[in-house]
Coordinates of C-alpha atoms in Angstrom, one line a residue:
Chain A
V595 CA 30.5 -8.8 -18.2
N596 CA 31.5 -10.8 -21.2
N597 CA 33.2 -14.3 -21.1
R598 CA 31.8 -15.1 -17.7
P599 CA 31.5 -18.8 -17.0
A600 CA 28.1 -18.6 -15.3
G601 CA 25.3 -16.3 -14.5
R602 CA 23.7 -13.5 -16.5
A603 CA 24.6 -9.9 -17.1
I604 CA 21.5 -7.9 -16.1
V605 CA 21.1 -4.2 -16.6
I606 CA 18.2 -2.7 -14.7
G607 CA 17.0 0.8 -15.3
V608 CA 15.0 2.3 -12.5
G609 CA 12.9 5.4 -12.4
H610 CA 9.6 6.8 -13.5
R611 CA 9.1 7.7 -17.2
D612 CA 6.4 10.1 -16.3
R613 CA 8.6 12.1 -13.9
A614 CA 10.8 14.0 -16.3
D615 CA 14.5 13.3 -15.9
D616 CA 13.8 10.5 -13.5
G617 CA 13.0 8.3 -16.5
I618 CA 16.7 8.4 -17.7
G619 CA 17.4 4.9 -16.2
P620 CA 14.6 3.2 -18.2
A621 CA 15.5 5.3 -21.3
V622 CA 19.1 4.3 -21.3
V623 CA 18.2 0.7 -20.8
D624 CA 15.8 0.8 -23.7
A625 CA 18.7 2.2 -25.8
L626 CA 21.0 -0.6 -24.6
A627 CA 18.5 -3.2 -25.6
H628 CA 18.7 -1.9 -29.1
R629 CA 22.4 -2.1 -29.2
T630 CA 23.2 -5.5 -27.8
D631 CA 21.8 -8.9 -26.7
Q632 CA 24.8 -9.7 -24.5
V633 CA 22.9 -8.4 -21.5
V634 CA 19.4 -8.9 -20.1
T635 CA 17.8 -5.5 -19.8
L636 CA 15.0 -4.8 -17.3
V637 CA 13.1 -1.7 -16.4
R638 CA 11.6 -1.2 -12.9
E639 CA 9.2 1.7 -12.5
G640 CA 8.3 2.1 -8.8
D641 CA 8.2 -0.6 -6.1
L642 CA 11.9 -1.3 -5.7
A643 CA 11.2 -3.6 -2.8
V644 CA 11.2 -6.5 -5.2
L645 CA 14.4 -5.5 -6.9
P646 CA 16.4 -8.4 -5.1
L647 CA 14.0 -10.9 -6.8
L648 CA 15.2 -9.8 -10.3
W649 CA 18.6 -11.5 -10.1
E650 CA 20.2 -14.7 -9.0
A651 CA 23.3 -15.0 -6.8
D652 CA 25.7 -15.7 -9.6
D653 CA 24.5 -12.8 -11.8
D654 CA 26.4 -9.6 -12.7
V655 CA 24.0 -6.8 -12.1
V656 CA 24.2 -3.2 -13.2
I657 CA 21.6 -0.7 -11.9
I658 CA 21.1 2.7 -13.6
D659 CA 19.2 5.4 -11.8
A660 CA 18.9 9.2 -12.0
V661 CA 20.9 11.2 -9.4
A662 CA 20.6 14.8 -8.3
D663 CA 23.2 17.5 -7.6
R664 CA 26.1 15.7 -9.1
G665 CA 27.8 17.8 -11.8
P666 CA 26.4 18.7 -15.2
V667 CA 23.1 17.1 -16.5
G668 CA 23.8 13.8 -18.3
Q669 CA 27.0 13.0 -16.5
L670 CA 27.6 9.3 -15.8
H671 CA 28.9 8.3 -12.4
E672 CA 29.8 5.0 -11.0
I673 CA 28.7 4.8 -7.3
D674 CA 30.0 2.4 -4.7
P675 CA 26.8 0.6 -3.5
S676 CA 28.4 0.0 -0.1
R677 CA 28.5 3.8 0.5
L678 CA 24.8 4.2 0.2
R679 CA 22.7 4.8 3.3
S680 CA 19.4 2.8 3.7
G681 CA 16.4 4.0 5.6
V682 CA 14.0 1.2 4.9
G683 CA 12.0 0.1 7.9
V684 CA 10.2 3.3 8.7
S685 CA 7.7 3.1 5.9
T686 CA 7.3 1.3 2.6
H687 CA 5.9 4.1 0.5
G688 CA 9.4 5.0 -0.6
V689 CA 11.8 2.1 -0.9
D690 CA 14.7 3.4 -3.0
V691 CA 17.7 1.7 -4.6
A692 CA 19.8 2.0 -1.5
D693 CA 17.1 0.3 0.5
A694 CA 16.7 -2.5 -2.1
I695 CA 20.4 -3.2 -2.1
E696 CA 20.5 -3.3 1.7
L697 CA 17.5 -5.6 1.6
A698 CA 19.3 -7.9 -0.9
R699 CA 22.3 -8.0 1.4
R700 CA 20.1 -9.0 4.4
L701 CA 18.4 -11.7 2.3
R702 CA 21.8 -13.1 1.3
C703 CA 21.1 -12.5 -2.3
T704 CA 23.6 -9.8 -3.3
P705 CA 24.6 -10.7 -6.8
A706 CA 28.1 -11.9 -7.7
R707 CA 28.9 -8.4 -8.9
L708 CA 26.8 -5.3 -8.4
R709 CA 27.6 -2.0 -10.1
L710 CA 25.5 1.1 -9.7
F711 CA 25.6 4.0 -12.1
G712 CA 24.0 7.3 -11.6
I713 CA 23.1 9.8 -14.3
T714 CA 22.9 13.5 -13.2
A715 CA 19.3 14.8 -13.7
R716 CA 17.8 18.0 -12.8
D717 CA 14.0 18.0 -13.4
F718 CA 12.1 15.5 -11.3
G719 CA 8.7 17.1 -11.9
Y720 CA 5.8 15.6 -14.0
G721 CA 6.0 15.3 -17.7
P722 CA 8.5 14.2 -20.4
M723 CA 12.2 14.1 -20.0
S724 CA 14.0 17.4 -20.5
R725 CA 15.4 17.9 -24.0
E726 CA 18.8 18.4 -22.5
L727 CA 18.9 14.9 -21.1
H728 CA 16.9 13.3 -23.8
H729 CA 19.6 14.3 -26.3
R730 CA 22.2 12.4 -24.3
V731 CA 20.4 9.1 -24.1
D732 CA 22.3 7.5 -27.0
R733 CA 25.7 8.8 -25.9
L734 CA 25.0 7.5 -22.4
A735 CA 24.1 4.1 -23.8
D736 CA 27.4 4.0 -25.7
E737 CA 29.3 5.0 -22.6
L738 CA 27.6 2.3 -20.6
L739 CA 28.4 -0.3 -23.3
N740 CA 32.0 0.7 -22.9
E741 CA 31.9 0.5 -19.1
L742 CA 30.4 -2.9 -19.3
G743 CA 33.0 -4.1 -21.8
C744 CA 30.4 -4.9 -24.5
L745 CA 30.7 -4.3 -28.2
P746 CA 27.5 -3.2 -29.8
D747 CA 25.8 -6.0 -31.8
V748 CA 24.2 -3.4 -34.1
A749 CA 26.1 -0.8 -36.1
P750 CA 25.1 2.7 -35.2
G751 CA 23.6 3.4 -38.6
N752 CA 21.3 0.4 -38.4
R753 CA 19.8 1.0 -35.0
D754 CA 16.1 1.3 -34.9
H755 CA 16.2 3.3 -31.6
P756 CA 15.5 6.9 -32.4
V757 CA 18.7 8.9 -32.3
S758 CA 18.1 12.3 -31.0
Chain B
V222 CA -0.8 5.5 47.9
T223 CA 1.7 6.5 45.2
H224 CA 0.0 7.7 42.0
R225 CA 1.7 7.2 38.8
N226 CA 2.4 9.5 35.9
V227 CA 3.3 8.3 32.4
D228 CA 4.0 10.6 29.6
F229 CA 5.4 9.5 26.3
R230 CA 5.4 10.7 22.7
V231 CA 6.4 8.8 19.7
P232 CA 7.1 11.6 17.3
T233 CA 7.2 9.5 14.2
L234 CA 5.4 6.2 14.1
A235 CA 7.5 3.7 12.4
R236 CA 6.3 1.0 10.0
V237 CA 3.1 2.7 9.1
E238 CA 2.3 4.2 5.7
G239 CA 2.7 7.9 6.0
E240 CA 3.5 10.3 8.8
G241 CA 1.9 10.3 12.2
A242 CA 2.7 10.5 15.9
L243 CA 1.3 9.1 19.1
H244 CA 1.0 11.0 22.4
V245 CA -0.1 9.4 25.7
E246 CA -0.3 11.2 29.0
V247 CA -1.3 9.6 32.3
E248 CA -1.6 11.7 35.5
D249 CA -2.4 10.1 38.8
D250 CA -3.4 6.8 37.1
V251 CA -5.8 8.6 34.9
I252 CA -5.3 9.0 31.1
T253 CA -5.5 12.7 30.6
D254 CA -4.4 12.9 26.9
L255 CA -4.2 10.3 24.2
R256 CA -3.9 11.2 20.6
L257 CA -3.0 9.6 17.3
E258 CA -1.7 12.7 15.6
I259 CA -1.7 12.8 11.9
Y260 CA 0.4 15.7 10.8
E261 CA 1.0 14.8 7.2
P262 CA -0.2 17.8 5.2
P263 CA -3.7 17.6 3.7
R264 CA -3.6 16.7 0.0
F265 CA -6.9 18.2 -1.2
F266 CA -7.8 15.5 -3.7
E267 CA -11.5 16.2 -3.3
A268 CA -10.9 19.8 -4.3
F269 CA -8.8 18.8 -7.3
L270 CA -11.7 16.7 -8.5
R271 CA -14.2 19.5 -8.7
G272 CA -14.6 20.7 -12.3
R273 CA -12.9 17.6 -13.8
G274 CA -14.6 15.3 -16.3
F275 CA -16.8 12.3 -15.7
G276 CA -14.1 9.8 -16.4
E277 CA -11.2 11.5 -14.6
P278 CA -11.6 10.5 -11.0
V279 CA -10.6 6.9 -11.8
D280 CA -7.2 8.1 -12.7
I281 CA -6.8 11.1 -10.3
T282 CA -7.9 9.2 -7.2
A283 CA -5.5 6.3 -8.0
R284 CA -2.7 8.7 -7.1
I285 CA -3.9 9.0 -3.5
C286 CA -2.0 5.8 -2.6
G287 CA 0.8 3.8 -4.1
I288 CA -0.2 0.7 -2.1
C289 CA -3.9 0.6 -2.9
P290 CA -4.5 2.6 -6.1
A291 CA -6.9 0.0 -7.5
A292 CA -9.2 0.4 -4.6
Y293 CA -9.6 4.1 -5.3
Q294 CA -10.2 3.3 -9.0
M295 CA -12.8 0.7 -8.2
S296 CA -14.8 2.9 -5.7
A297 CA -14.6 5.9 -8.1
A298 CA -15.8 3.7 -11.0
A299 CA -18.6 2.2 -8.9
A300 CA -19.9 5.6 -7.9
L301 CA -19.8 7.2 -11.4
E302 CA -21.2 4.1 -13.1
R303 CA -24.0 4.2 -10.7
I304 CA -24.8 7.8 -11.7
A305 CA -24.8 6.6 -15.4
G306 CA -27.0 3.6 -14.6
V307 CA -24.4 1.2 -15.8
T308 CA -23.6 -2.2 -14.3
V309 CA -20.3 -3.8 -15.1
D310 CA -20.6 -7.6 -14.9
G311 CA -19.4 -10.8 -16.4
Q312 CA -15.8 -11.1 -17.4
L313 CA -15.2 -7.4 -17.0
R314 CA -16.3 -7.6 -13.4
Q315 CA -14.1 -10.7 -12.9
L316 CA -11.1 -8.8 -14.4
R317 CA -11.7 -6.0 -12.0
R318 CA -11.8 -8.5 -9.2
L319 CA -8.6 -10.0 -10.3
L320 CA -6.9 -6.6 -10.4
Y321 CA -8.2 -6.1 -6.8
A322 CA -6.9 -9.5 -5.7
G323 CA -3.4 -8.5 -6.9
E324 CA -3.7 -5.4 -4.8
W325 CA -4.8 -7.3 -1.7
I326 CA -1.9 -9.7 -2.1
E327 CA 0.8 -7.1 -2.4
S328 CA -0.6 -4.8 0.2
H329 CA -1.3 -7.4 2.8
V330 CA 2.0 -9.3 2.5
L331 CA 3.9 -6.1 2.7
H332 CA 2.2 -5.3 6.0
I333 CA 2.6 -8.8 7.3
G334 CA 6.2 -9.3 6.5
F335 CA 7.8 -5.9 6.8
L336 CA 5.5 -3.8 9.1
H337 CA 3.7 -6.1 11.5
A338 CA 5.6 -9.4 11.9
P339 CA 8.7 -7.6 13.4
D340 CA 6.5 -6.6 16.3
F341 CA 6.0 -10.2 17.4
L342 CA 9.5 -11.4 16.7
G343 CA 11.5 -8.8 18.7
A344 CA 12.8 -7.1 15.5
D345 CA 13.0 -3.4 14.9
S346 CA 12.4 -3.5 11.2
G347 CA 11.6 -5.7 8.2
L348 CA 15.3 -5.5 7.4
E349 CA 16.2 -7.0 10.7
L350 CA 13.7 -9.7 10.1
A351 CA 15.2 -10.3 6.6
D352 CA 18.5 -10.8 8.3
R353 CA 17.1 -13.4 10.7
H354 CA 14.7 -15.2 8.4
P355 CA 15.9 -14.6 4.8
E356 CA 14.0 -17.5 3.3
L357 CA 10.7 -16.4 4.9
I358 CA 11.1 -12.8 3.8
T359 CA 12.2 -13.8 0.4
D360 CA 8.9 -15.7 0.1
V361 CA 7.0 -12.6 1.3
L362 CA 8.7 -10.6 -1.4
R363 CA 7.9 -13.2 -4.0
L364 CA 4.2 -13.1 -2.9
K365 CA 4.3 -9.4 -3.1
K366 CA 5.8 -9.5 -6.6
I367 CA 3.0 -11.8 -7.8
G368 CA 0.5 -9.3 -6.5
N369 CA 2.3 -6.6 -8.4
D370 CA 2.5 -8.8 -11.5
I371 CA -1.2 -9.3 -11.5
M372 CA -1.7 -5.5 -11.3
E373 CA 0.7 -4.9 -14.1
V374 CA -0.9 -7.5 -16.4
V375 CA -4.5 -6.3 -15.7
G376 CA -3.9 -2.7 -14.9
G377 CA -0.9 -1.9 -17.2
R378 CA 1.4 -1.0 -14.3
P379 CA 2.2 -2.5 -10.9
I380 CA 1.5 0.8 -9.2
H381 CA -1.1 3.4 -10.2
P382 CA -2.7 1.3 -12.9
V383 CA -3.6 3.1 -16.1
N384 CA -5.8 0.5 -17.8
V385 CA -9.0 1.0 -15.8
R386 CA -11.7 3.2 -17.2
L387 CA -15.4 3.7 -16.6
G388 CA -17.3 0.7 -17.9
G389 CA -14.3 -1.7 -17.8
F390 CA -10.8 -1.4 -19.2
Y391 CA -9.1 0.4 -22.1
R392 CA -7.7 -3.0 -23.3
A393 CA -8.4 -6.5 -22.2
P394 CA -5.3 -8.6 -21.4
D395 CA -4.6 -11.4 -23.8
Q396 CA -5.7 -14.9 -22.9
E397 CA -2.1 -16.2 -22.8
V398 CA -0.8 -13.3 -20.6
I399 CA -3.5 -14.1 -18.0
A400 CA -2.8 -17.8 -18.3
A401 CA 0.9 -17.2 -17.5
L402 CA -0.2 -16.1 -14.0
A403 CA -1.4 -19.6 -13.2
E404 CA 2.0 -21.1 -12.4
P405 CA 3.2 -18.3 -10.1
L406 CA -0.2 -18.3 -8.4
A407 CA 0.1 -22.1 -7.8
W408 CA 3.3 -21.4 -5.9
A409 CA 1.6 -18.4 -4.1
H410 CA -1.1 -20.7 -2.9
Q411 CA 1.2 -22.9 -0.9
A412 CA 3.3 -19.8 0.2
A413 CA 0.1 -18.1 1.5
V414 CA -0.8 -21.2 3.5
D415 CA 2.7 -21.4 4.9
M416 CA 2.6 -17.7 5.8
V417 CA -0.7 -18.1 7.7
R418 CA 0.8 -21.0 9.7
W419 CA 3.8 -18.9 10.4
V420 CA 2.0 -15.8 11.7
A421 CA -0.6 -17.9 13.6
G422 CA 2.3 -19.3 15.7
F423 CA 3.3 -15.8 17.1
D424 CA 2.9 -15.1 20.8
F425 CA 0.1 -12.4 20.9
P426 CA -0.7 -10.1 23.8
D427 CA -4.2 -10.5 25.2
L428 CA -6.7 -7.7 24.4
R429 CA -10.4 -7.8 23.6
I430 CA -12.0 -4.9 21.7
D431 CA -15.7 -4.3 21.3
H432 CA -15.8 -2.0 18.3
E433 CA -18.7 -2.5 15.9
F434 CA -17.3 -4.3 12.9
V435 CA -18.4 -2.6 9.7
S436 CA -17.7 -4.1 6.2
L437 CA -19.4 -5.0 2.9
R438 CA -21.3 -8.2 2.4
S439 CA -22.1 -9.3 -1.1
E440 CA -23.7 -12.3 -2.7
D441 CA -20.6 -13.3 -4.7
G442 CA -18.1 -14.4 -2.1
Y443 CA -15.8 -12.6 0.2
P444 CA -16.6 -8.9 -0.2
V445 CA -14.5 -6.9 -2.6
L446 CA -16.5 -5.1 -5.3
G447 CA -19.6 -3.6 -3.8
G448 CA -22.4 -5.1 -1.7
R449 CA -24.3 -3.8 1.2
I450 CA -22.7 -2.1 4.2
V451 CA -23.3 -4.4 7.2
S452 CA -22.1 -4.7 10.8
D453 CA -22.1 -7.4 13.5
R454 CA -24.7 -5.3 15.3
G455 CA -27.4 -5.5 12.7
L456 CA -26.5 -2.6 10.4
D457 CA -27.6 -3.4 6.8
I458 CA -27.7 -0.5 4.4
D459 CA -27.0 0.6 0.9
V460 CA -24.0 2.9 0.6
S461 CA -26.2 5.8 -0.4
D462 CA -27.5 5.8 3.2
F463 CA -24.0 6.2 4.5
D464 CA -24.5 9.7 5.8
A465 CA -27.6 8.7 7.8
E466 CA -25.5 6.2 9.8
F467 CA -21.9 7.6 9.8
S468 CA -20.3 11.0 10.3
E469 CA -16.9 12.4 9.6
D470 CA -15.5 15.1 11.9
H471 CA -12.5 17.3 12.0
V472 CA -10.3 17.2 15.1
A473 CA -7.5 19.5 15.9
H474 CA -4.8 16.9 16.2
S475 CA -5.3 15.2 12.8
T476 CA -5.3 16.3 9.2
A477 CA -7.5 13.3 8.5
L478 CA -11.2 13.4 9.4
H479 CA -12.4 11.1 12.2
G480 CA -15.2 8.7 11.3
R481 CA -17.8 7.6 13.8
R482 CA -21.3 6.2 13.9
R483 CA -24.0 8.9 14.2
T484 CA -24.4 7.8 17.8
G485 CA -20.8 8.9 18.4
D486 CA -19.5 5.4 18.8
T487 CA -16.3 4.1 17.2
Y488 CA -16.4 1.4 14.6
L489 CA -13.8 -0.6 12.8
T490 CA -13.4 -1.5 9.1
G491 CA -10.8 -3.8 7.6
P492 CA -9.8 -7.4 7.9
L493 CA -11.2 -8.1 11.4
A494 CA -14.6 -6.6 10.3
R495 CA -14.7 -8.4 6.9
W496 CA -13.9 -11.7 8.6
A497 CA -16.5 -11.2 11.3
N498 CA -19.2 -10.3 8.8
N499 CA -18.3 -12.8 6.1
R500 CA -17.0 -15.9 7.8
D501 CA -19.5 -17.9 5.8
R502 CA -18.2 -16.5 2.5
V503 CA -14.6 -17.8 2.6
P504 CA -13.5 -20.7 0.3
P505 CA -13.7 -24.1 1.9
E506 CA -9.9 -24.5 2.1
V507 CA -9.6 -21.2 4.1
D508 CA -12.4 -22.3 6.3
A509 CA -10.6 -25.5 7.1
L510 CA -7.3 -23.8 7.8
A511 CA -9.0 -21.3 10.1
I512 CA -10.6 -24.1 12.0
E513 CA -7.4 -26.0 12.2
L514 CA -5.5 -22.9 13.6
R515 CA -8.4 -22.2 16.0
V516 CA -9.1 -18.8 14.5
P517 CA -12.5 -17.7 15.9
A518 CA -15.4 -16.7 13.6
V519 CA -15.2 -13.3 15.2
E520 CA -11.7 -12.3 16.1
R521 CA -11.7 -9.5 18.8
N522 CA -8.0 -9.4 19.6
P523 CA -6.6 -6.7 17.3
F524 CA -3.1 -8.1 17.8
R525 CA -4.2 -11.2 15.9
S526 CA -5.3 -9.2 12.9
I527 CA -2.1 -10.3 11.2
V528 CA -3.6 -13.8 11.1
I529 CA -6.8 -12.6 9.5
R530 CA -4.7 -10.6 7.0
G531 CA -2.9 -13.8 6.2
L532 CA -6.1 -15.7 5.6
E533 CA -7.3 -12.9 3.4
V534 CA -4.1 -13.3 1.3
L535 CA -5.1 -16.9 0.8
V536 CA -8.6 -15.9 -0.1
A537 CA -7.3 -13.5 -2.7
V538 CA -4.8 -16.1 -4.2
I539 CA -7.6 -18.8 -4.4
E540 CA -10.0 -16.3 -6.1
A541 CA -7.2 -15.1 -8.5
Q542 CA -6.5 -18.8 -9.4
A543 CA -10.1 -19.4 -10.2
M544 CA -10.4 -16.2 -12.2
V545 CA -7.3 -16.9 -14.2
A546 CA -8.5 -20.4 -15.0
A547 CA -11.9 -19.1 -16.2
Y548 CA -10.7 -16.1 -18.0
R549 CA -12.0 -15.4 -21.5
E550 CA -10.9 -12.2 -23.1
P551 CA -13.9 -9.8 -22.9
D552 CA -14.9 -8.2 -26.1
P553 CA -15.4 -5.3 -26.0
A554 CA -13.1 -4.3 -23.1
S555 CA -15.6 -1.9 -21.8
V556 CA -19.3 -1.1 -21.9
P557 CA -20.4 2.5 -22.8
V558 CA -20.8 4.9 -20.0
T559 CA -22.6 8.2 -20.8
P560 CA -21.9 11.2 -18.6
T561 CA -25.0 12.5 -16.9
A562 CA -26.2 14.6 -14.0
G563 CA -26.7 12.9 -10.6
V564 CA -25.4 11.9 -7.3
G565 CA -23.7 8.5 -6.9
W566 CA -22.1 6.5 -4.1
G567 CA -19.6 3.7 -4.6
V568 CA -18.0 1.4 -2.2
T569 CA -15.5 -1.4 -2.3
E570 CA -13.2 -3.1 0.2
A571 CA -9.7 -1.7 0.1
P572 CA -7.0 -3.9 1.8
R573 CA -7.4 -1.7 4.9
G574 CA -11.1 -1.5 4.9
T575 CA -14.3 0.0 3.4
L576 CA -13.6 2.8 0.9
V577 CA -16.5 5.0 0.1
H578 CA -16.7 7.6 -2.8
R579 CA -19.5 10.0 -3.5
Y580 CA -19.7 12.2 -6.6
E581 CA -22.2 14.9 -7.7
T582 CA -22.2 15.7 -11.4
D583 CA -23.9 18.1 -13.8
D584 CA -25.6 17.3 -17.2
A585 CA -22.2 17.1 -18.9
G586 CA -20.8 14.8 -16.3
T587 CA -18.5 17.5 -14.8
I588 CA -17.7 16.8 -11.1
L589 CA -19.5 19.3 -8.9
D590 CA -18.6 17.7 -5.6
A591 CA -16.5 14.8 -4.5
R592 CA -16.1 13.0 -1.2
I593 CA -13.7 10.2 -0.4
I594 CA -14.0 8.4 2.9
P595 CA -10.9 6.1 3.3
P596 CA -10.7 3.3 5.9
T597 CA -7.9 4.9 7.9
S598 CA -10.1 8.0 8.5
Q599 CA -12.9 5.7 9.7
N600 CA -10.6 3.7 11.9
Q601 CA -8.8 6.5 13.7
P602 CA -11.1 6.8 16.7
A603 CA -11.1 3.0 17.1
I604 CA -7.3 2.9 16.9
E605 CA -7.2 5.6 19.7
A606 CA -9.6 3.5 21.7
D607 CA -7.4 0.4 21.3
V608 CA -4.4 2.3 22.5
R609 CA -6.4 3.6 25.5
R610 CA -7.3 0.0 26.4
V611 CA -3.7 -1.0 26.2
V612 CA -2.7 1.8 28.6
E613 CA -5.6 1.0 30.9
D614 CA -4.7 -2.7 31.1
H615 CA -1.1 -1.7 31.8
L616 CA -2.1 0.6 34.7
V617 CA -4.3 -2.2 36.1
R618 CA -1.6 -4.8 35.7
Y619 CA 1.3 -2.9 37.2
G620 CA -0.3 -0.3 39.4
R621 CA 2.4 1.6 41.3
D622 CA 4.9 -1.2 40.7
A623 CA 5.7 -0.5 37.1
T624 CA 9.4 -0.3 36.3
P625 CA 10.9 1.9 33.7
E626 CA 11.3 -1.2 31.6
A627 CA 7.5 -2.0 31.9
D628 CA 6.7 1.6 30.9
H629 CA 9.0 1.3 27.9
E630 CA 7.2 -1.9 27.0
L631 CA 4.0 0.0 27.2
Q632 CA 5.1 2.5 24.6
H633 CA 6.1 -0.3 22.3
R634 CA 2.8 -2.1 22.8
C635 CA 0.9 1.1 22.0
E636 CA 2.8 1.4 18.8
I637 CA 1.8 -2.1 17.9
A638 CA -1.8 -1.3 18.7
V639 CA -1.6 1.3 16.0
R640 CA 0.1 -1.0 13.5
N641 CA -2.5 -3.7 14.1
H642 CA -4.8 -1.8 11.8
D643 CA -2.3 -1.0 9.1
P644 CA -3.2 2.7 8.9
C645 CA -2.4 4.4 5.7
I646 CA -2.0 8.0 6.8
S647 CA -1.2 9.2 3.3
C648 CA -4.6 7.9 2.1
A649 CA -6.4 9.6 4.9
T650 CA -5.0 13.1 4.6
H651 CA -7.0 14.5 1.7
F652 CA -10.0 16.1 3.4
L653 CA -11.4 19.3 2.1
T654 CA -13.3 20.8 5.0
V655 CA -11.2 23.4 6.8
D656 CA -12.9 25.4 9.6
V657 CA -11.6 28.9 9.8
R658 CA -12.5 30.7 13.1
D659 CA -12.9 34.4 13.4
T660 CA -10.0 35.1 15.8
T661 CA -10.9 38.8 16.3
S662 CA -13.5 38.0 18.8
T663 CA -12.3 34.7 20.4
E664 CA -9.1 33.0 21.3
P665 CA -7.8 30.9 18.3
E666 CA -8.1 27.1 18.6
E667 CA -5.1 24.9 18.2
K668 CA -4.6 24.7 14.4
P669 CA -4.0 21.4 12.8
R670 CA -0.4 21.0 11.7

């Protein structure tokens, strides 16, 4: 991500903050935003059809979303975007990340580099994030910084993001 | 003479919002069965509302639809404010209209680009269209995003806005935040014109429908927030007289109620009806574009509804531009609304058509009864009538000479006839009335799925 000659590094957290653990993508992106200004951070709650408009062709893009049934809660997984299956075209009430990535490909606007990270979540009901996952937000943000090759701009002790 | 039989079932209608099916059966050249089946489970929103507080329907009913939540908020607010004897006007009304313009833009362009246009360009999906016309579909997405951005700025979120309350808003957007919409809207203006020209050039099947066109008509421009319910056949009523003119009936094959006139006739709400009843209310630029593209004052070919929908996007963009330019931060952001007992009707124009709410409250403002009459419920019989006309025309045209290819084309055309009206099945499946028969003395009826 660092030392790229052109384009931006964009990290997009997707998910609904009001749907318990589904809000982990936005929560981790918020935590990232408090650690570094080397990446552009965005949150998208709902309506992922417009996801391809959030980047340019020469950008490095990282998408973070909650995933179900993949190991222990809070585990970070890198997912190969090309292995996702898209079902868009039947309805538009539920365009998900896979659909949005496929749409970007069809629109010839896949970014220069696209990485997709999933974080295992369990509770997709209504209400706040589970304490179990909430406690892992800062650690996940640090893991992602490491994955992205970024050094934190702010020392851990000086972060204003609440540490659980 | 060889008589023909046709029997097809589309188990899951594609490119509509929600879950429905279509069943057509022809025996000896006679249509023996034709059903738009809505099998999505009922959602019981009207029941949820009973016992809730005076201000809660604005937020609860927004959850009925992710595409048109502001419409539900506006109709709920209109009904409850009417009970309280409150009129929201001035900048607060304009701000509500701006929110609604955002919703019209995002909803209409989604249908045009991803659900309907593929029908006229030989594509199976919006994805396929994106593959073939990436620049056009990128513009559609940009338009949609601008609609969503308006909703986010005014409503607090792009989907299921949280800033709307009875009497106005929880917080008025800052002047500069609204002003920042001017530049994207200027781009949207030209993009909307281009989109209308694009869709007007499609090759449309011939079909003439004679449904009564029912919509709102108001004194302040193209109808959005309230007005009188009118039709092209002389209807002109206040929404509180809705039950005297319209009925809602349960049918076995749909979890959404069927709307009809009290005479039993079908009627149609939505873009075609709004256009027919308010052709003199469109901005001059839209008027000129319609004339140039030879769009009739009353469009009776439902396949051409995509053109009217495009013109309505342009209406919404032009109105949004004017409202952004004239915006002054309202202070306070809402007027007081005191809960009280009463019965109130509210009506606004959702993207898909006229959306009616009715509430009955007690002295504390608690909801005793709620009714929500969405456009798709009202349009179901008309949609079935359209499909019937398509099948009848096919039988007349081909007679006994129809090939399997022609019959396959018939199925496709029937599906388009449904999509012409952009049905939102998820919106429609929230009825409360469930008839339970005593099966100990009679044979049970077919139960809705």
